[in-house]
Amino acid sequence: MLIPPTNPSGMKPFMPGEESRYQSYTLKNLRNIPQIQKISEQRLKDIEIVGQVLPFKTNNYVIEHLIDWQNIPEDPMFILNFSQKEMLQPRHYQKIADLFKKNAPSDEIEKASMEIRWELNPHPAGQKYNIPSLDGLKLKGSQHKYRETVLFFPSQGQTCHAYCTFCFRWPQFVGMKEIKFSMNESNLLVEYIRKHPHVTDLLFTGGDPLIMKTSVLASYIDAVLDEDISHLRTIRIGTKALSYWPYRFVSDDDADDLIALFEKIIRSGRHVAVMAHFNHPRELEPLIAREAIRRIREVGAEIRTQSPLLGHINDKPELWAAMWQRQVELGCIPYYMFVARNTGAQHYFGVTLENAWHIFRDAYKSVSGLARTARGPTMSAYPGKVQMLGVSKVAGEKVFVMRMLQGRNTDHVARPFFAKYDPDATWYTDLKPAFDQDRIFFDLPWACDNSAKD
Ligand SMILES: *Cc1c(COP(=O)(O)O)cnc(C)c1O
Ligand code: SF4
């Protein structure tokens, strides 16, 4: 069932020893992309229209090494970075298109796109409500939802080497400041971790924290190591740089420093986990990506992989099986398959829970136990990380079998429960408890207004 390594025509092979200068492309210089000549004018306009609402950014590596330009518009790597008309609801698309047509001033377009953004559930899963506080002071750049793990969003890491069209973090990239997480001060964070002995993991996230120079990342990490907080055992770094800019680990000016930083954490007796986002097996093919993986692992850091299941990009079991298999060969550990969140362009990428389970199961069945470390399909929802275990029949009733892999309430973790069978459900909030005993997993202290949506 495995697909062979892909090497679509038109993709430039990476030459060992090659260095690369980062060139980003946004709406401003979209039309300078050499390969873009292959795209119709209407498609370019679509990118510009959708790009008013959802952020657009790509770079020269993605364009030269990941996208198969012979296969536009279906190419999954193209869809991953380049906005498609259908990613907006027709009425939203039309609103911006009309403003374009009558050459509306930019502030009018900006106002309209902001209104649309607020309709796209910019703040899913009650993220606003996981902000920890210390002596009454809010740690705005962090989230503490599960006892063991604190998420930290360094303010300098609020962008990425390229933007994924599906990303639920999109509000952070388009200047919706009210809901942007970031915190300049590492001091507060260190103090917070010190006072919470249950916290074993610190997860740097973003955006992509590896957009930061190594020296900036090191200043945060040194603060945690120097203070010698012995209960903090693992530093995780959530990143898509292995896919979007693998030079970060190999040939960038401070690539060696980054690897040395990982080594330093490991020498302190802690674990370094690179939480790598890979959405498609093709991202694992370029030699530079493989070299980056090798260098990270060489110093003893581990790479765990995760991705959402996405219509138009990876909604086929063969792709997941190939991706997991390749990851195992390269020494990475498959970790999570997520269900696409109910935000932004979910209507375009979303897969029903029932189909997600079929895809997961077919992929899982066809790989060896080493690749079955992946858990999914998993929803990062308000009450926790909820895994859809499958469809079954209990007491004569067709049900979804579920469990929580993480929970706000730790006591809910790893307890099987049942939801009413619903072939159209795409998210946790579409589900209803199957039996009375299952209510506790649904009747949560809904403290907040937007929680009903996540
Ligand atoms: C996924 C997640 C974590 C980490 O959970 P693990 O299961 O330990 O990987 C921590 N905090 C939040 C908010 C998360 O969504
Ligand atoms: S790299 Fe990660 S944070 Fe950045 S756009 Fe993609 S999914 Fe979102």
XYZ file of C-alpha atoms and ligand atoms in Angstrom:
477
model
C 0.000 0.000 0.000
C 2.994 2.288 0.449
C 3.604 4.880 -2.166
C 7.168 5.268 -3.415
C 9.102 8.475 -2.737
C 7.568 11.222 -4.794
C 9.699 13.329 -7.034
C 7.262 15.317 -9.095
C 8.640 16.846 -12.229
C 9.477 20.487 -11.882
C 10.803 20.122 -8.341
C 14.398 21.147 -7.867
C 16.524 18.497 -6.162
C 18.486 19.668 -3.138
C 22.226 19.501 -3.539
C 24.161 18.615 -0.383
C 26.118 21.671 0.708
C 23.526 23.978 -0.806
C 22.681 27.023 1.236
C 19.598 29.008 0.705
C 18.516 32.576 1.231
C 15.034 32.868 2.609
C 12.645 34.699 0.321
C 9.106 35.101 1.536
C 6.125 35.754 -0.690
C 3.003 37.553 0.492
C 0.183 39.290 -1.371
C 2.593 42.158 -2.093
C 5.001 40.155 -4.248
C 2.796 37.186 -5.130
C 3.039 38.012 -8.815
C 6.852 37.876 -8.719
C 6.870 34.137 -8.023
C 8.444 32.708 -11.197
C 6.241 29.578 -11.249
C 3.077 31.657 -10.827
C 2.940 32.283 -14.576
C 1.281 28.872 -14.838
C -1.703 30.081 -12.847
C -4.725 31.686 -14.464
C -5.513 35.348 -13.782
C -8.788 34.363 -12.104
C -6.969 32.033 -9.730
C -4.498 34.785 -8.837
C -7.403 37.128 -8.118
C -8.929 34.449 -5.890
C -5.707 34.250 -3.904
C -5.753 38.029 -3.496
C -9.413 38.099 -2.472
C -9.239 35.241 0.034
C -5.903 36.655 1.230
C -7.711 39.770 2.464
C -9.390 37.638 5.111
C -7.130 34.648 5.744
C -3.368 35.198 5.850
C -1.188 34.269 2.878
C 2.532 33.651 2.958
C 4.861 31.174 1.291
C 8.569 31.003 0.498
C 11.137 29.973 -2.095
C 11.809 26.542 -0.537
C 8.132 25.555 -0.594
C 7.828 26.806 -4.141
C 10.942 25.086 -5.445
C 11.021 21.861 -3.447
C 7.514 20.998 -2.274
C 4.947 22.132 -4.816
C 4.438 20.139 -8.003
C 3.702 22.907 -10.482
C 2.628 20.379 -13.125
C -0.361 19.551 -10.958
C -2.040 22.888 -10.262
C -4.591 23.408 -8.739
C -4.963 19.910 -7.227
C -1.442 19.653 -5.834
C -1.781 19.223 -2.052
C 1.280 21.357 -1.279
C -0.158 24.127 -3.443
C -3.460 23.932 -1.558
C -1.539 23.921 1.724
C -0.081 27.385 1.028
C -2.171 29.055 -1.659
C -5.685 30.211 -0.833
C -8.510 28.745 -2.877
C -11.742 30.559 -3.611
C -13.757 27.878 -1.806
C -11.922 28.515 1.464
C -14.301 31.429 2.022
C -18.054 31.010 2.178
C -19.552 32.235 -1.119
C -21.180 35.296 0.502
C -17.895 36.276 2.168
C -15.965 35.785 -1.051
C -18.533 37.853 -2.940
C -18.391 40.694 -0.464
C -14.639 41.160 -0.905
C -14.792 40.507 -4.659
C -17.411 43.274 -5.012
C -15.263 45.723 -3.059
C -12.325 44.867 -5.338
C -14.455 45.388 -8.420
C -15.449 48.899 -7.434
C -11.902 49.730 -6.343
C -12.957 50.368 -2.776
C -10.384 52.114 -0.560
C -8.191 49.800 1.479
C -9.658 50.782 4.838
C -13.113 49.801 3.609
C -11.772 46.405 2.491
C -9.980 45.987 5.810
C -13.157 46.770 7.730
C -15.162 44.226 5.718
C -12.531 41.526 6.107
C -12.367 42.132 9.861
C -16.126 41.636 10.068
C -15.823 38.372 8.167
C -13.007 37.185 10.419
C -15.173 37.629 13.490
C -17.719 35.333 11.852
C -15.128 32.570 11.459
C -14.894 31.614 15.132
C -11.452 33.175 15.534
C -11.051 31.830 19.021
C -11.920 28.129 19.053
C -11.756 25.766 22.018
C -12.024 28.473 24.643
C -8.327 29.319 24.305
C -9.028 32.700 25.862
C -9.945 30.939 29.057
C -6.773 28.947 29.594
C -4.599 31.933 30.404
C -2.851 31.315 33.701
C -2.211 33.977 36.285
C 0.347 34.512 38.967
C -0.455 36.595 42.040
C -3.304 38.164 40.111
C -1.098 38.958 37.109
C -2.175 37.396 33.819
C 0.492 35.508 31.860
C -0.873 36.649 28.553
C 1.631 34.748 26.406
C 0.859 31.336 27.768
C -1.847 28.751 28.237
C -2.161 26.156 30.941
C -4.967 23.774 30.170
C -3.620 20.363 31.167
C -1.844 19.973 34.461
C 1.518 18.722 33.153
C 2.059 21.063 30.237
C 2.384 24.809 29.926
C 2.191 26.320 26.460
C 4.308 29.370 25.845
C 3.938 31.744 22.886
C 7.097 33.834 22.697
C 6.197 37.232 21.269
C 8.967 37.015 18.657
C 7.628 33.706 17.398
C 4.222 34.841 16.191
C 4.768 34.172 12.519
C 5.827 31.173 10.405
C 8.120 30.454 7.451
C 4.930 30.033 5.419
C 1.245 29.921 6.376
C -0.929 26.839 6.158
C -4.289 27.651 4.646
C -6.039 25.463 7.246
C -4.368 26.969 10.290
C -6.517 27.737 13.326
C -3.929 30.275 14.486
C -4.814 32.578 11.624
C -6.189 35.374 13.841
C -2.700 35.866 15.258
C -1.279 36.502 11.808
C -3.819 39.058 10.667
C -3.500 41.465 13.544
C -6.548 40.490 15.612
C -4.628 41.869 18.552
C -7.280 41.380 21.189
C -6.799 37.652 20.951
C -3.123 37.410 20.202
C -1.134 35.418 22.716
C 2.327 36.619 23.417
C 4.453 37.491 26.378
C 7.740 39.298 26.372
C 8.676 38.374 29.831
C 10.218 35.049 30.543
C 10.481 35.978 34.223
C 6.802 35.556 34.883
C 6.836 32.237 33.101
C 9.759 30.932 35.130
C 8.069 32.052 38.326
C 4.843 30.378 37.297
C 6.511 27.059 36.503
C 8.434 27.189 39.758
C 5.193 27.555 41.699
C 3.517 24.678 39.862
C 5.378 21.468 40.616
C 2.989 19.382 38.480
C 4.318 21.074 35.357
C 6.775 18.704 33.704
C 6.545 19.997 30.146
C 7.061 23.411 28.650
C 5.881 23.642 25.074
C 7.100 26.515 22.914
C 4.568 27.260 20.268
C 3.517 30.144 18.036
C 3.239 30.738 15.120
C 6.480 28.890 14.748
C 8.975 29.499 17.556
C 11.785 28.479 15.202
C 11.197 31.648 13.252
C 13.161 33.194 16.133
C 16.915 33.478 16.050
C 18.569 30.835 18.195
C 19.861 33.555 20.544
C 16.304 34.694 21.319
C 15.045 31.151 21.845
C 18.102 30.481 24.021
C 17.311 33.468 26.223
C 13.951 31.906 27.088
C 15.339 28.424 27.518
C 18.327 29.543 29.594
C 15.928 31.261 31.968
C 14.221 27.943 32.605
C 17.425 25.919 32.847
C 19.411 28.417 34.904
C 16.744 28.636 37.509
C 17.140 24.909 37.876
C 13.488 24.067 38.183
C 13.919 20.377 38.704
C 10.302 19.328 38.077
C 10.478 20.656 34.517
C 11.630 17.601 32.568
C 10.805 18.225 28.933
C 11.164 21.126 26.559
C 8.940 20.755 23.538
C 9.166 22.896 20.452
C 6.204 22.892 18.114
C 7.407 23.731 14.632
C 6.812 23.337 10.951
C 10.332 24.405 10.027
C 11.342 20.835 9.078
C 8.800 21.097 6.332
C 8.838 24.801 5.426
C 12.451 25.772 6.067
C 14.704 22.820 6.928
C 17.796 25.011 6.417
C 16.944 26.267 9.915
C 18.614 23.121 11.273
C 21.361 22.722 8.681
C 22.785 25.755 6.947
C 21.253 28.951 8.401
C 23.764 31.164 10.223
C 22.639 29.976 13.620
C 21.671 26.393 12.713
C 24.651 24.946 14.578
C 23.785 27.056 17.625
C 20.262 25.646 17.591
C 21.500 22.070 17.570
C 23.967 22.995 20.335
C 21.086 24.483 22.350
C 19.193 21.187 22.082
C 22.307 19.384 23.232
C 22.662 21.710 26.209
C 19.097 21.002 27.371
C 19.695 17.285 27.015
C 22.943 17.563 29.000
C 20.909 19.141 31.804
C 19.118 15.798 32.063
C 15.979 16.907 30.269
C 14.230 15.728 27.158
C 13.957 17.774 23.968
C 10.931 16.938 21.846
C 10.546 18.610 18.488
C 6.818 18.458 17.764
C 6.996 18.510 13.989
C 4.061 19.322 11.772
C 3.982 17.251 8.605
C 0.782 17.202 6.588
C 1.828 15.110 3.619
C 4.528 12.485 2.899
C 6.048 14.726 0.263
C 7.391 17.040 2.945
C 9.705 14.223 4.049
C 11.279 13.678 0.640
C 13.760 16.548 0.122
C 17.279 15.573 1.189
C 17.638 18.803 3.137
C 14.620 17.852 5.290
C 16.150 14.441 5.937
C 19.472 16.019 6.824
C 17.680 18.330 9.266
C 15.983 15.337 10.916
C 19.324 13.545 11.161
C 21.017 16.508 12.825
C 18.269 16.929 15.437
C 18.357 13.268 16.329
C 22.140 13.113 16.356
C 22.276 15.056 19.643
C 19.563 12.946 21.256
C 16.474 15.062 20.657
C 13.376 13.202 19.478
C 10.971 14.266 16.771
C 7.278 13.563 17.270
C 4.971 14.252 14.383
C 1.429 15.522 14.129
C -1.027 16.822 11.593
C -4.674 17.474 11.146
C -6.650 15.341 8.735
C -7.490 17.680 5.870
C -9.817 17.412 2.920
C -8.009 18.212 -0.364
C -4.610 17.641 1.275
C -4.311 14.326 3.087
C -7.746 12.685 3.418
C -6.554 9.297 2.147
C -5.359 6.399 4.298
C -2.502 5.619 1.861
C -1.035 9.058 2.474
C -1.108 8.658 6.243
C 0.349 5.159 6.060
C 3.130 6.410 3.794
C 3.766 9.404 6.012
C 3.943 7.371 9.233
C 6.068 4.672 7.600
C 8.533 7.214 6.232
C 8.654 9.000 9.567
C 9.548 5.775 11.356
C 12.293 5.066 8.801
C 13.713 8.513 9.434
C 13.561 8.048 13.197
C 10.517 10.234 13.919
C 7.664 9.122 16.181
C 4.085 9.491 14.873
C 2.084 11.223 17.612
C -1.295 12.788 16.793
C -3.802 12.810 13.939
C -6.046 15.789 14.622
C -9.520 16.584 13.418
C -9.608 19.959 11.610
C -10.785 22.622 14.021
C -14.028 24.500 13.703
C -12.484 27.765 12.640
C -11.443 29.604 9.494
C -11.901 27.407 6.412
C -13.192 24.298 8.193
C -16.024 23.913 5.685
C -13.329 23.345 3.042
C -10.959 21.056 4.965
C -13.343 19.354 7.378
C -13.898 15.588 7.339
C -16.783 13.986 9.267
C -15.795 12.154 12.440
C -17.011 8.884 11.005
C -14.861 9.296 7.875
C -11.912 10.454 9.929
C -12.116 7.241 11.903
C -12.264 5.155 8.697
C -9.199 6.921 7.320
C -7.317 6.552 10.589
C -8.206 2.896 10.885
C -7.292 2.005 7.300
C -3.936 3.729 7.676
C -3.284 2.256 11.130
C -4.123 -1.272 9.945
C -1.563 -1.138 7.187
C 1.544 -0.143 9.141
C 3.560 -2.045 11.721
C 3.335 -1.441 15.443
C 6.186 1.059 15.318
C 4.014 3.479 13.360
C 0.964 2.807 15.546
C 2.168 5.298 18.113
C -0.087 7.769 16.291
C -3.316 8.502 18.174
C -6.373 9.798 16.475
C -8.588 11.076 15.191
C -8.309 13.573 18.037
C -10.243 16.755 18.656
C -8.652 19.478 20.715
C -11.961 20.648 22.122
C -13.001 22.678 25.150
C -13.150 19.769 27.641
C -9.961 18.132 26.414
C -8.325 16.116 23.681
C -11.080 13.767 22.643
C -10.272 10.693 20.592
C -12.868 9.065 18.362
C -12.295 5.353 18.923
C -14.892 4.142 16.460
C -18.473 3.229 15.685
C -20.091 0.433 17.648
C -23.388 -0.824 19.000
C -24.196 -0.717 22.711
C -27.507 -1.875 24.199
C -28.974 -1.989 20.708
C -27.969 1.579 19.949
C -25.448 2.682 17.336
C -22.860 4.856 19.063
C -19.519 6.574 18.720
C -16.998 5.265 21.203
C -14.815 8.044 22.554
C -12.173 8.726 25.150
C -10.208 11.677 26.396
C -6.456 11.664 25.911
C -6.204 14.918 27.830
C -8.834 16.558 29.971
C -9.406 19.753 31.878
C -10.695 17.312 34.436
C -7.894 14.761 34.803
C -10.388 12.254 36.117
C -12.026 12.134 32.676
C -8.848 10.930 30.987
C -8.816 7.375 29.589
C -12.436 6.610 30.469
C -14.377 5.271 27.507
C -17.698 6.997 26.871
C -20.377 6.986 24.224
C -21.923 9.595 21.975
C -25.016 9.182 19.829
C -24.107 8.019 16.333
C -24.133 11.009 13.985
C -22.825 10.536 10.447
C -22.753 14.314 9.856
C -20.863 15.312 12.979
C -17.559 17.044 12.308
C -16.771 18.292 15.809
C -17.270 17.474 19.445
C -20.016 20.063 19.889
C -22.110 18.268 17.256
C -22.252 15.215 19.521
C -24.783 14.244 22.178
C -24.285 11.811 25.057
C -25.595 8.346 24.156
C -26.596 7.360 27.700
C -27.167 9.131 31.009
C -23.813 8.021 32.343
C -22.071 9.852 29.474
C -23.473 13.240 30.427
C -20.524 14.168 32.587
C -18.324 14.302 29.482
C -20.665 16.782 27.864
C -22.245 18.761 30.727
C -19.244 20.862 31.477
C -19.054 24.052 33.427
C -19.562 26.112 30.291
C -18.268 29.279 31.803
C -17.882 31.225 28.643
C -19.957 32.536 25.803
C -17.973 31.164 22.889
C -17.542 27.736 24.439
C -20.785 26.573 22.924
C -19.129 26.831 19.544
C -16.000 24.809 20.197
C -2.182 19.089 23.024
C -2.022 20.065 24.077
C -1.041 19.905 25.044
C -0.101 18.733 25.058
O -0.781 17.535 25.257
P -0.003 16.152 25.183
O -1.094 15.128 25.075
O 0.816 16.061 26.394
O 0.830 16.210 23.926
C -0.966 20.861 26.039
N -1.786 21.929 26.103
C -2.758 22.098 25.184
C -3.665 23.272 25.299
C -2.907 21.185 24.133
O -3.863 21.378 23.229
S 3.189 26.476 10.461
Fe 1.823 25.902 12.167
S 1.236 27.834 13.142
Fe 2.137 28.322 11.138
S 0.417 28.446 9.734
Fe 1.127 26.328 9.626
S -0.069 25.209 11.171
Fe -0.292 27.410 11.580
